[in-house]
């Protein structure tokens, strides 16, 4: 097993397992971790010995969201001009090989968005999914509003985005957010088994199959993502965004001023 500071890489035959590795921050997706993930995915996509990729966290947390401390002092220009913010997401979208999320524990905010960006997700029975950005004076900014609607429908997505309510693994499976729910001890073995099965098939046929399914799922998505990004960037010009983050960091209830 080769390790970097932020990402652990394991090889299991034709499958690569990437583990998010910021345990001190509940695997919060810092810009450094996002960039490490992007570079690892590029290398794996070019590696002819790898046929599929699994992204996971630990047994207790997939990824608790973005690195809130880093976002606190961003301006709207910072949000608009940061190439590392969605680089790993774009790389997953550009992959020629399937990427599977194996989710245990919370997948909140950017963590939920990362899981949705993968071709599909398998969830442990302790998994949770949510877009709690509204509590911080933010909105989802890496596909949360667009992909969540496509996964679970407008009503549930709107409720989750506007209230910040999280759903458990069973509700996520019923809603179509995850493909299957497994006992925690079986999550990684089953994710690897599933990835190995896919990797055993024809590489070009797997790629064509993925492209066909994505074509049905993502029609008109890009326009929605452009709109979402602009609205996310606009939150950094508000006082309430700073208040929300300050309250979160201070472990107090935010006093939003609606400006």
JSON list of C-alpha atoms in Angstrom, two decimals, residues 2-233:
[
{"chain": "A", "resi": 2, "resn": "UNK", "atom": "CA", "xyz": [1.42, 3.36, -1.09]},
{"chain": "A", "resi": 3, "resn": "UNK", "atom": "CA", "xyz": [0.43, 6.38, 0.97]},
{"chain": "A", "resi": 4, "resn": "UNK", "atom": "CA", "xyz": [0.47, 10.11, 0.57]},
{"chain": "A", "resi": 5, "resn": "UNK", "atom": "CA", "xyz": [-0.40, 12.57, 3.28]},
{"chain": "A", "resi": 6, "resn": "UNK", "atom": "CA", "xyz": [-4.00, 12.91, 2.18]},
{"chain": "A", "resi": 7, "resn": "UNK", "atom": "CA", "xyz": [-4.80, 9.85, 0.10]},
{"chain": "A", "resi": 8, "resn": "UNK", "atom": "CA", "xyz": [-4.09, 6.13, 0.48]},
{"chain": "A", "resi": 9, "resn": "UNK", "atom": "CA", "xyz": [-3.90, 3.93, -2.61]},
{"chain": "A", "resi": 10, "resn": "UNK", "atom": "CA", "xyz": [-4.32, 0.17, -2.64]},
{"chain": "A", "resi": 11, "resn": "UNK", "atom": "CA", "xyz": [-4.22, -2.15, -5.66]},
{"chain": "A", "resi": 12, "resn": "UNK", "atom": "CA", "xyz": [-6.37, -5.26, -5.76]},
{"chain": "A", "resi": 13, "resn": "UNK", "atom": "CA", "xyz": [-5.77, -6.94, -9.10]},
{"chain": "A", "resi": 14, "resn": "UNK", "atom": "CA", "xyz": [-7.35, -4.73, -11.74]},
{"chain": "A", "resi": 15, "resn": "UNK", "atom": "CA", "xyz": [-9.00, -2.50, -9.11]},
{"chain": "A", "resi": 16, "resn": "UNK", "atom": "CA", "xyz": [-7.56, 0.57, -7.37]},
{"chain": "A", "resi": 17, "resn": "UNK", "atom": "CA", "xyz": [-8.94, 1.54, -3.98]},
{"chain": "A", "resi": 18, "resn": "UNK", "atom": "CA", "xyz": [-8.51, 5.19, -3.00]},
{"chain": "A", "resi": 19, "resn": "UNK", "atom": "CA", "xyz": [-9.04, 6.08, 0.66]},
{"chain": "A", "resi": 20, "resn": "UNK", "atom": "CA", "xyz": [-9.60, 9.69, 1.70]},
{"chain": "A", "resi": 21, "resn": "UNK", "atom": "CA", "xyz": [-7.20, 10.23, 4.58]},
{"chain": "A", "resi": 22, "resn": "UNK", "atom": "CA", "xyz": [-7.86, 13.29, 6.76]},
{"chain": "A", "resi": 23, "resn": "UNK", "atom": "CA", "xyz": [-9.09, 11.54, 9.93]},
{"chain": "A", "resi": 24, "resn": "UNK", "atom": "CA", "xyz": [-8.41, 14.59, 12.08]},
{"chain": "A", "resi": 25, "resn": "UNK", "atom": "CA", "xyz": [-10.93, 16.56, 10.00]},
{"chain": "A", "resi": 26, "resn": "UNK", "atom": "CA", "xyz": [-13.48, 13.79, 9.27]},
{"chain": "A", "resi": 27, "resn": "UNK", "atom": "CA", "xyz": [-12.03, 13.59, 5.75]},
{"chain": "A", "resi": 28, "resn": "UNK", "atom": "CA", "xyz": [-13.12, 17.16, 4.96]},
{"chain": "A", "resi": 29, "resn": "UNK", "atom": "CA", "xyz": [-12.34, 17.76, 1.31]},
{"chain": "A", "resi": 30, "resn": "UNK", "atom": "CA", "xyz": [-9.62, 20.39, 1.47]},
{"chain": "A", "resi": 31, "resn": "UNK", "atom": "CA", "xyz": [-8.20, 21.77, -1.76]},
{"chain": "A", "resi": 32, "resn": "UNK", "atom": "CA", "xyz": [-5.09, 19.68, -1.15]},
{"chain": "A", "resi": 33, "resn": "UNK", "atom": "CA", "xyz": [-7.11, 16.47, -0.82]},
{"chain": "A", "resi": 34, "resn": "UNK", "atom": "CA", "xyz": [-9.15, 17.34, -3.91]},
{"chain": "A", "resi": 35, "resn": "UNK", "atom": "CA", "xyz": [-5.96, 17.90, -5.90]},
{"chain": "A", "resi": 36, "resn": "UNK", "atom": "CA", "xyz": [-4.41, 14.66, -4.61]},
{"chain": "A", "resi": 37, "resn": "UNK", "atom": "CA", "xyz": [-7.56, 12.83, -5.70]},
{"chain": "A", "resi": 38, "resn": "UNK", "atom": "CA", "xyz": [-7.51, 14.47, -9.13]},
{"chain": "A", "resi": 39, "resn": "UNK", "atom": "CA", "xyz": [-3.89, 13.53, -9.77]},
{"chain": "A", "resi": 40, "resn": "UNK", "atom": "CA", "xyz": [-4.42, 9.97, -8.56]},
{"chain": "A", "resi": 41, "resn": "UNK", "atom": "CA", "xyz": [-7.42, 9.56, -10.86]},
{"chain": "A", "resi": 42, "resn": "UNK", "atom": "CA", "xyz": [-5.47, 10.86, -13.85]},
{"chain": "A", "resi": 43, "resn": "UNK", "atom": "CA", "xyz": [-2.70, 8.34, -13.19]},
{"chain": "A", "resi": 44, "resn": "UNK", "atom": "CA", "xyz": [-5.15, 5.47, -12.74]},
{"chain": "A", "resi": 45, "resn": "UNK", "atom": "CA", "xyz": [-7.06, 6.35, -15.88]},
{"chain": "A", "resi": 46, "resn": "UNK", "atom": "CA", "xyz": [-3.81, 6.11, -17.83]},
{"chain": "A", "resi": 47, "resn": "UNK", "atom": "CA", "xyz": [-2.77, 2.83, -16.14]},
{"chain": "A", "resi": 48, "resn": "UNK", "atom": "CA", "xyz": [-3.70, -0.05, -18.46]},
{"chain": "A", "resi": 49, "resn": "UNK", "atom": "CA", "xyz": [-3.46, -2.53, -15.58]},
{"chain": "A", "resi": 50, "resn": "UNK", "atom": "CA", "xyz": [-6.40, -0.86, -13.78]},
{"chain": "A", "resi": 51, "resn": "UNK", "atom": "CA", "xyz": [-9.96, -1.48, -14.94]},
{"chain": "A", "resi": 52, "resn": "UNK", "atom": "CA", "xyz": [-12.01, 0.20, -12.19]},
{"chain": "A", "resi": 53, "resn": "UNK", "atom": "CA", "xyz": [-11.59, 2.54, -9.22]},
{"chain": "A", "resi": 54, "resn": "UNK", "atom": "CA", "xyz": [-13.26, 2.56, -5.80]},
{"chain": "A", "resi": 55, "resn": "UNK", "atom": "CA", "xyz": [-13.26, 5.71, -3.65]},
{"chain": "A", "resi": 56, "resn": "UNK", "atom": "CA", "xyz": [-13.89, 5.34, 0.07]},
{"chain": "A", "resi": 57, "resn": "UNK", "atom": "CA", "xyz": [-13.15, 6.94, 3.43]},
{"chain": "A", "resi": 58, "resn": "UNK", "atom": "CA", "xyz": [-12.93, 5.15, 6.77]},
{"chain": "A", "resi": 59, "resn": "UNK", "atom": "CA", "xyz": [-15.40, 2.89, 8.56]},
{"chain": "A", "resi": 60, "resn": "UNK", "atom": "CA", "xyz": [-16.78, 5.91, 10.43]},
{"chain": "A", "resi": 61, "resn": "UNK", "atom": "CA", "xyz": [-16.81, 8.71, 7.83]},
{"chain": "A", "resi": 62, "resn": "UNK", "atom": "CA", "xyz": [-16.71, 9.03, 4.06]},
{"chain": "A", "resi": 63, "resn": "UNK", "atom": "CA", "xyz": [-16.26, 12.81, 3.91]},
{"chain": "A", "resi": 64, "resn": "UNK", "atom": "CA", "xyz": [-17.93, 15.34, 6.19]},
{"chain": "A", "resi": 65, "resn": "UNK", "atom": "CA", "xyz": [-17.94, 18.11, 3.58]},
{"chain": "A", "resi": 66, "resn": "UNK", "atom": "CA", "xyz": [-15.69, 20.91, 2.40]},
{"chain": "A", "resi": 67, "resn": "UNK", "atom": "CA", "xyz": [-12.89, 22.39, 4.47]},
{"chain": "A", "resi": 68, "resn": "UNK", "atom": "CA", "xyz": [-15.01, 25.04, 6.19]},
{"chain": "A", "resi": 69, "resn": "UNK", "atom": "CA", "xyz": [-12.09, 26.83, 7.81]},
{"chain": "A", "resi": 70, "resn": "UNK", "atom": "CA", "xyz": [-10.50, 27.40, 4.40]},
{"chain": "A", "resi": 71, "resn": "UNK", "atom": "CA", "xyz": [-13.76, 28.77, 2.97]},
{"chain": "A", "resi": 72, "resn": "UNK", "atom": "CA", "xyz": [-14.31, 31.29, 5.75]},
{"chain": "A", "resi": 73, "resn": "UNK", "atom": "CA", "xyz": [-12.29, 34.15, 4.26]},
{"chain": "A", "resi": 74, "resn": "UNK", "atom": "CA", "xyz": [-12.97, 33.49, 0.60]},
{"chain": "A", "resi": 75, "resn": "UNK", "atom": "CA", "xyz": [-14.33, 36.29, -1.54]},
{"chain": "A", "resi": 76, "resn": "UNK", "atom": "CA", "xyz": [-16.68, 35.78, -4.48]},
{"chain": "A", "resi": 77, "resn": "UNK", "atom": "CA", "xyz": [-13.65, 36.06, -6.76]},
{"chain": "A", "resi": 78, "resn": "UNK", "atom": "CA", "xyz": [-11.88, 33.33, -4.75]},
{"chain": "A", "resi": 79, "resn": "UNK", "atom": "CA", "xyz": [-14.85, 31.01, -5.24]},
{"chain": "A", "resi": 80, "resn": "UNK", "atom": "CA", "xyz": [-15.09, 31.80, -8.93]},
{"chain": "A", "resi": 81, "resn": "UNK", "atom": "CA", "xyz": [-11.42, 31.49, -9.77]},
{"chain": "A", "resi": 82, "resn": "UNK", "atom": "CA", "xyz": [-10.36, 28.42, -7.78]},
{"chain": "A", "resi": 83, "resn": "UNK", "atom": "CA", "xyz": [-9.45, 25.68, -10.26]},
{"chain": "A", "resi": 84, "resn": "UNK", "atom": "CA", "xyz": [-8.90, 23.07, -7.51]},
{"chain": "A", "resi": 85, "resn": "UNK", "atom": "CA", "xyz": [-12.46, 23.38, -6.17]},
{"chain": "A", "resi": 86, "resn": "UNK", "atom": "CA", "xyz": [-14.04, 21.04, -8.73]},
{"chain": "A", "resi": 87, "resn": "UNK", "atom": "CA", "xyz": [-10.97, 19.58, -10.47]},
{"chain": "A", "resi": 88, "resn": "UNK", "atom": "CA", "xyz": [-11.39, 16.07, -9.02]},
{"chain": "A", "resi": 89, "resn": "UNK", "atom": "CA", "xyz": [-15.09, 16.14, -9.90]},
{"chain": "A", "resi": 90, "resn": "UNK", "atom": "CA", "xyz": [-14.28, 17.03, -13.51]},
{"chain": "A", "resi": 91, "resn": "UNK", "atom": "CA", "xyz": [-11.70, 14.28, -13.64]},
{"chain": "A", "resi": 92, "resn": "UNK", "atom": "CA", "xyz": [-14.23, 11.68, -12.49]},
{"chain": "A", "resi": 93, "resn": "UNK", "atom": "CA", "xyz": [-16.51, 12.90, -15.26]},
{"chain": "A", "resi": 94, "resn": "UNK", "atom": "CA", "xyz": [-13.67, 12.55, -17.76]},
{"chain": "A", "resi": 95, "resn": "UNK", "atom": "CA", "xyz": [-12.63, 9.06, -16.65]},
{"chain": "A", "resi": 96, "resn": "UNK", "atom": "CA", "xyz": [-12.64, 6.25, -19.19]},
{"chain": "A", "resi": 97, "resn": "UNK", "atom": "CA", "xyz": [-12.91, 3.76, -16.34]},
{"chain": "A", "resi": 98, "resn": "UNK", "atom": "CA", "xyz": [-15.77, 3.30, -13.89]},
{"chain": "A", "resi": 99, "resn": "UNK", "atom": "CA", "xyz": [-15.52, 4.92, -10.46]},
{"chain": "A", "resi": 100, "resn": "UNK", "atom": "CA", "xyz": [-17.51, 3.50, -7.56]},
{"chain": "A", "resi": 101, "resn": "UNK", "atom": "CA", "xyz": [-18.10, 5.20, -4.21]},
{"chain": "A", "resi": 102, "resn": "UNK", "atom": "CA", "xyz": [-18.06, 2.97, -1.11]},
{"chain": "A", "resi": 103, "resn": "UNK", "atom": "CA", "xyz": [-19.65, 5.07, 1.62]},
{"chain": "A", "resi": 104, "resn": "UNK", "atom": "CA", "xyz": [-19.53, 4.43, 5.35]},
{"chain": "A", "resi": 105, "resn": "UNK", "atom": "CA", "xyz": [-20.56, 7.05, 7.88]},
{"chain": "A", "resi": 106, "resn": "UNK", "atom": "CA", "xyz": [-21.43, 10.63, 6.89]},
{"chain": "A", "resi": 107, "resn": "UNK", "atom": "CA", "xyz": [-21.18, 11.82, 3.30]},
{"chain": "A", "resi": 108, "resn": "UNK", "atom": "CA", "xyz": [-22.18, 15.43, 3.78]},
{"chain": "A", "resi": 109, "resn": "UNK", "atom": "CA", "xyz": [-21.89, 18.47, 1.56]},
{"chain": "A", "resi": 110, "resn": "UNK", "atom": "CA", "xyz": [-18.95, 17.98, -0.80]},
{"chain": "A", "resi": 111, "resn": "UNK", "atom": "CA", "xyz": [-18.76, 14.37, 0.42]},
{"chain": "A", "resi": 112, "resn": "UNK", "atom": "CA", "xyz": [-22.28, 13.69, -0.80]},
{"chain": "A", "resi": 113, "resn": "UNK", "atom": "CA", "xyz": [-21.45, 15.49, -4.05]},
{"chain": "A", "resi": 114, "resn": "UNK", "atom": "CA", "xyz": [-18.35, 13.31, -4.50]},
{"chain": "A", "resi": 115, "resn": "UNK", "atom": "CA", "xyz": [-20.38, 10.13, -3.98]},
{"chain": "A", "resi": 116, "resn": "UNK", "atom": "CA", "xyz": [-22.97, 11.31, -6.52]},
{"chain": "A", "resi": 117, "resn": "UNK", "atom": "CA", "xyz": [-20.26, 12.16, -9.04]},
{"chain": "A", "resi": 118, "resn": "UNK", "atom": "CA", "xyz": [-19.17, 8.52, -9.10]},
{"chain": "A", "resi": 119, "resn": "UNK", "atom": "CA", "xyz": [-20.85, 6.07, -11.46]},
{"chain": "A", "resi": 120, "resn": "UNK", "atom": "CA", "xyz": [-22.74, 4.61, -8.52]},
{"chain": "A", "resi": 121, "resn": "UNK", "atom": "CA", "xyz": [-22.43, 4.27, -4.77]},
{"chain": "A", "resi": 122, "resn": "UNK", "atom": "CA", "xyz": [-22.57, 1.32, -2.40]},
{"chain": "A", "resi": 123, "resn": "UNK", "atom": "CA", "xyz": [-23.40, 2.24, 1.19]},
{"chain": "A", "resi": 124, "resn": "UNK", "atom": "CA", "xyz": [-22.69, 0.66, 4.55]},
{"chain": "A", "resi": 125, "resn": "UNK", "atom": "CA", "xyz": [-25.63, 0.46, 6.92]},
{"chain": "A", "resi": 126, "resn": "UNK", "atom": "CA", "xyz": [-24.12, 3.30, 8.97]},
{"chain": "A", "resi": 127, "resn": "UNK", "atom": "CA", "xyz": [-23.93, 5.69, 6.00]},
{"chain": "A", "resi": 128, "resn": "UNK", "atom": "CA", "xyz": [-25.63, 9.09, 5.99]},
{"chain": "A", "resi": 129, "resn": "UNK", "atom": "CA", "xyz": [-26.08, 11.55, 3.13]},
{"chain": "A", "resi": 130, "resn": "UNK", "atom": "CA", "xyz": [-26.89, 15.25, 3.22]},
{"chain": "A", "resi": 131, "resn": "UNK", "atom": "CA", "xyz": [-26.34, 18.74, 1.84]},
{"chain": "A", "resi": 132, "resn": "UNK", "atom": "CA", "xyz": [-26.17, 20.89, 5.00]},
{"chain": "A", "resi": 133, "resn": "UNK", "atom": "CA", "xyz": [-24.66, 23.99, 3.35]},
{"chain": "A", "resi": 134, "resn": "UNK", "atom": "CA", "xyz": [-27.76, 26.08, 4.10]},
{"chain": "A", "resi": 135, "resn": "UNK", "atom": "CA", "xyz": [-26.81, 26.01, 7.79]},
{"chain": "A", "resi": 136, "resn": "UNK", "atom": "CA", "xyz": [-23.57, 27.82, 6.95]},
{"chain": "A", "resi": 137, "resn": "UNK", "atom": "CA", "xyz": [-25.10, 30.49, 4.74]},
{"chain": "A", "resi": 138, "resn": "UNK", "atom": "CA", "xyz": [-24.01, 28.59, 1.63]},
{"chain": "A", "resi": 139, "resn": "UNK", "atom": "CA", "xyz": [-25.56, 26.41, -1.04]},
{"chain": "A", "resi": 140, "resn": "UNK", "atom": "CA", "xyz": [-24.11, 23.22, -2.56]},
{"chain": "A", "resi": 141, "resn": "UNK", "atom": "CA", "xyz": [-21.40, 24.23, -5.01]},
{"chain": "A", "resi": 142, "resn": "UNK", "atom": "CA", "xyz": [-20.05, 21.04, -6.60]},
{"chain": "A", "resi": 143, "resn": "UNK", "atom": "CA", "xyz": [-23.13, 19.53, -8.19]},
{"chain": "A", "resi": 144, "resn": "UNK", "atom": "CA", "xyz": [-25.32, 19.04, -5.12]},
{"chain": "A", "resi": 145, "resn": "UNK", "atom": "CA", "xyz": [-28.41, 20.83, -6.35]},
{"chain": "A", "resi": 146, "resn": "UNK", "atom": "CA", "xyz": [-28.24, 19.34, -9.84]},
{"chain": "A", "resi": 147, "resn": "UNK", "atom": "CA", "xyz": [-27.26, 15.72, -9.26]},
{"chain": "A", "resi": 148, "resn": "UNK", "atom": "CA", "xyz": [-29.37, 15.31, -6.13]},
{"chain": "A", "resi": 149, "resn": "UNK", "atom": "CA", "xyz": [-32.53, 16.25, -8.06]},
{"chain": "A", "resi": 150, "resn": "UNK", "atom": "CA", "xyz": [-31.63, 13.72, -10.75]},
{"chain": "A", "resi": 151, "resn": "UNK", "atom": "CA", "xyz": [-30.97, 11.04, -8.14]},
{"chain": "A", "resi": 152, "resn": "UNK", "atom": "CA", "xyz": [-33.90, 11.44, -5.74]},
{"chain": "A", "resi": 153, "resn": "UNK", "atom": "CA", "xyz": [-36.36, 13.81, -7.44]},
{"chain": "A", "resi": 154, "resn": "UNK", "atom": "CA", "xyz": [-37.17, 17.46, -6.85]},
{"chain": "A", "resi": 155, "resn": "UNK", "atom": "CA", "xyz": [-39.26, 17.14, -3.68]},
{"chain": "A", "resi": 156, "resn": "UNK", "atom": "CA", "xyz": [-36.75, 15.20, -1.61]},
{"chain": "A", "resi": 157, "resn": "UNK", "atom": "CA", "xyz": [-33.80, 17.14, -3.03]},
{"chain": "A", "resi": 158, "resn": "UNK", "atom": "CA", "xyz": [-35.47, 20.48, -2.26]},
{"chain": "A", "resi": 159, "resn": "UNK", "atom": "CA", "xyz": [-36.24, 19.37, 1.28]},
{"chain": "A", "resi": 160, "resn": "UNK", "atom": "CA", "xyz": [-32.68, 18.18, 1.87]},
{"chain": "A", "resi": 161, "resn": "UNK", "atom": "CA", "xyz": [-31.11, 21.34, 0.42]},
{"chain": "A", "resi": 162, "resn": "UNK", "atom": "CA", "xyz": [-33.45, 23.81, 2.16]},
{"chain": "A", "resi": 163, "resn": "UNK", "atom": "CA", "xyz": [-33.49, 22.11, 5.58]},
{"chain": "A", "resi": 164, "resn": "UNK", "atom": "CA", "xyz": [-30.04, 20.50, 5.66]},
{"chain": "A", "resi": 165, "resn": "UNK", "atom": "CA", "xyz": [-31.67, 17.23, 6.75]},
{"chain": "A", "resi": 166, "resn": "UNK", "atom": "CA", "xyz": [-29.55, 14.11, 6.36]},
{"chain": "A", "resi": 167, "resn": "UNK", "atom": "CA", "xyz": [-30.93, 10.76, 5.28]},
{"chain": "A", "resi": 168, "resn": "UNK", "atom": "CA", "xyz": [-29.72, 7.35, 6.39]},
{"chain": "A", "resi": 169, "resn": "UNK", "atom": "CA", "xyz": [-28.59, 4.51, 4.16]},
{"chain": "A", "resi": 170, "resn": "UNK", "atom": "CA", "xyz": [-32.00, 2.84, 4.01]},
{"chain": "A", "resi": 171, "resn": "UNK", "atom": "CA", "xyz": [-33.73, 6.04, 2.91]},
{"chain": "A", "resi": 172, "resn": "UNK", "atom": "CA", "xyz": [-30.94, 6.74, 0.43]},
{"chain": "A", "resi": 173, "resn": "UNK", "atom": "CA", "xyz": [-31.47, 3.32, -1.16]},
{"chain": "A", "resi": 174, "resn": "UNK", "atom": "CA", "xyz": [-35.26, 3.78, -1.33]},
{"chain": "A", "resi": 175, "resn": "UNK", "atom": "CA", "xyz": [-34.74, 7.18, -2.95]},
{"chain": "A", "resi": 176, "resn": "UNK", "atom": "CA", "xyz": [-32.31, 5.85, -5.55]},
{"chain": "A", "resi": 177, "resn": "UNK", "atom": "CA", "xyz": [-29.25, 7.70, -4.24]},
{"chain": "A", "resi": 178, "resn": "UNK", "atom": "CA", "xyz": [-27.28, 4.48, -3.69]},
{"chain": "A", "resi": 179, "resn": "UNK", "atom": "CA", "xyz": [-27.34, 1.17, -5.52]},
{"chain": "A", "resi": 180, "resn": "UNK", "atom": "CA", "xyz": [-27.18, -1.12, -2.48]},
{"chain": "A", "resi": 181, "resn": "UNK", "atom": "CA", "xyz": [-26.83, -1.08, 1.32]},
{"chain": "A", "resi": 182, "resn": "UNK", "atom": "CA", "xyz": [-24.48, -3.57, 2.97]},
{"chain": "A", "resi": 183, "resn": "UNK", "atom": "CA", "xyz": [-23.36, -4.42, 6.49]},
{"chain": "A", "resi": 184, "resn": "UNK", "atom": "CA", "xyz": [-20.33, -2.31, 7.33]},
{"chain": "A", "resi": 185, "resn": "UNK", "atom": "CA", "xyz": [-17.98, -5.31, 7.43]},
{"chain": "A", "resi": 186, "resn": "UNK", "atom": "CA", "xyz": [-19.03, -6.28, 3.89]},
{"chain": "A", "resi": 187, "resn": "UNK", "atom": "CA", "xyz": [-18.79, -2.82, 2.28]},
{"chain": "A", "resi": 188, "resn": "UNK", "atom": "CA", "xyz": [-15.19, -2.82, 1.01]},
{"chain": "A", "resi": 189, "resn": "UNK", "atom": "CA", "xyz": [-15.07, -6.53, 0.12]},
{"chain": "A", "resi": 190, "resn": "UNK", "atom": "CA", "xyz": [-18.29, -6.19, -1.89]},
{"chain": "A", "resi": 191, "resn": "UNK", "atom": "CA", "xyz": [-17.17, -2.92, -3.50]},
{"chain": "A", "resi": 192, "resn": "UNK", "atom": "CA", "xyz": [-13.93, -4.58, -4.60]},
{"chain": "A", "resi": 193, "resn": "UNK", "atom": "CA", "xyz": [-15.81, -7.66, -5.83]},
{"chain": "A", "resi": 194, "resn": "UNK", "atom": "CA", "xyz": [-18.19, -5.48, -7.83]},
{"chain": "A", "resi": 195, "resn": "UNK", "atom": "CA", "xyz": [-15.35, -3.42, -9.28]},
{"chain": "A", "resi": 196, "resn": "UNK", "atom": "CA", "xyz": [-13.38, -6.56, -10.12]},
{"chain": "A", "resi": 197, "resn": "UNK", "atom": "CA", "xyz": [-16.41, -7.95, -11.97]},
{"chain": "A", "resi": 198, "resn": "UNK", "atom": "CA", "xyz": [-16.71, -4.78, -14.04]},
{"chain": "A", "resi": 199, "resn": "UNK", "atom": "CA", "xyz": [-12.96, -4.71, -14.67]},
{"chain": "A", "resi": 200, "resn": "UNK", "atom": "CA", "xyz": [-13.18, -8.25, -16.04]},
{"chain": "A", "resi": 201, "resn": "UNK", "atom": "CA", "xyz": [-15.40, -7.09, -18.91]},
{"chain": "A", "resi": 202, "resn": "UNK", "atom": "CA", "xyz": [-14.36, -5.50, -22.22]},
{"chain": "A", "resi": 203, "resn": "UNK", "atom": "CA", "xyz": [-12.80, -2.12, -21.49]},
{"chain": "A", "resi": 204, "resn": "UNK", "atom": "CA", "xyz": [-14.27, -0.35, -24.56]},
{"chain": "A", "resi": 205, "resn": "UNK", "atom": "CA", "xyz": [-17.71, -1.91, -24.03]},
{"chain": "A", "resi": 206, "resn": "UNK", "atom": "CA", "xyz": [-17.76, -0.84, -20.38]},
{"chain": "A", "resi": 207, "resn": "UNK", "atom": "CA", "xyz": [-16.84, 2.67, -21.49]},
{"chain": "A", "resi": 208, "resn": "UNK", "atom": "CA", "xyz": [-19.60, 2.71, -24.10]},
{"chain": "A", "resi": 209, "resn": "UNK", "atom": "CA", "xyz": [-22.15, 1.40, -21.61]},
{"chain": "A", "resi": 210, "resn": "UNK", "atom": "CA", "xyz": [-21.23, 4.12, -19.13]},
{"chain": "A", "resi": 211, "resn": "UNK", "atom": "CA", "xyz": [-21.46, 6.77, -21.83]},
{"chain": "A", "resi": 212, "resn": "UNK", "atom": "CA", "xyz": [-24.90, 5.57, -22.86]},
{"chain": "A", "resi": 213, "resn": "UNK", "atom": "CA", "xyz": [-26.29, 5.64, -19.32]},
{"chain": "A", "resi": 214, "resn": "UNK", "atom": "CA", "xyz": [-24.71, 9.03, -18.66]},
{"chain": "A", "resi": 215, "resn": "UNK", "atom": "CA", "xyz": [-26.22, 10.44, -21.84]},
{"chain": "A", "resi": 216, "resn": "UNK", "atom": "CA", "xyz": [-29.69, 9.61, -20.53]},
{"chain": "A", "resi": 217, "resn": "UNK", "atom": "CA", "xyz": [-28.94, 10.94, -17.06]},
{"chain": "A", "resi": 218, "resn": "UNK", "atom": "CA", "xyz": [-27.05, 14.16, -17.76]},
{"chain": "A", "resi": 219, "resn": "UNK", "atom": "CA", "xyz": [-28.92, 15.85, -20.58]},
{"chain": "A", "resi": 220, "resn": "UNK", "atom": "CA", "xyz": [-28.88, 19.61, -19.92]},
{"chain": "A", "resi": 221, "resn": "UNK", "atom": "CA", "xyz": [-26.82, 19.07, -16.75]},
{"chain": "A", "resi": 222, "resn": "UNK", "atom": "CA", "xyz": [-24.01, 21.41, -17.76]},
{"chain": "A", "resi": 223, "resn": "UNK", "atom": "CA", "xyz": [-26.27, 24.43, -17.88]},
{"chain": "A", "resi": 224, "resn": "UNK", "atom": "CA", "xyz": [-27.55, 23.63, -14.42]},
{"chain": "A", "resi": 225, "resn": "UNK", "atom": "CA", "xyz": [-24.02, 23.25, -13.09]},
{"chain": "A", "resi": 226, "resn": "UNK", "atom": "CA", "xyz": [-22.98, 26.61, -14.56]},
{"chain": "A", "resi": 227, "resn": "UNK", "atom": "CA", "xyz": [-25.94, 28.25, -12.87]},
{"chain": "A", "resi": 228, "resn": "UNK", "atom": "CA", "xyz": [-25.22, 26.48, -9.58]},
{"chain": "A", "resi": 229, "resn": "UNK", "atom": "CA", "xyz": [-21.57, 27.57, -9.64]},
{"chain": "A", "resi": 230, "resn": "UNK", "atom": "CA", "xyz": [-22.54, 31.21, -10.20]},
{"chain": "A", "resi": 231, "resn": "UNK", "atom": "CA", "xyz": [-25.02, 31.11, -7.31]},
{"chain": "A", "resi": 232, "resn": "UNK", "atom": "CA", "xyz": [-22.49, 29.36, -5.04]},
{"chain": "A", "resi": 233, "resn": "UNK", "atom": "CA", "xyz": [-19.93, 32.05, -5.83]}
]
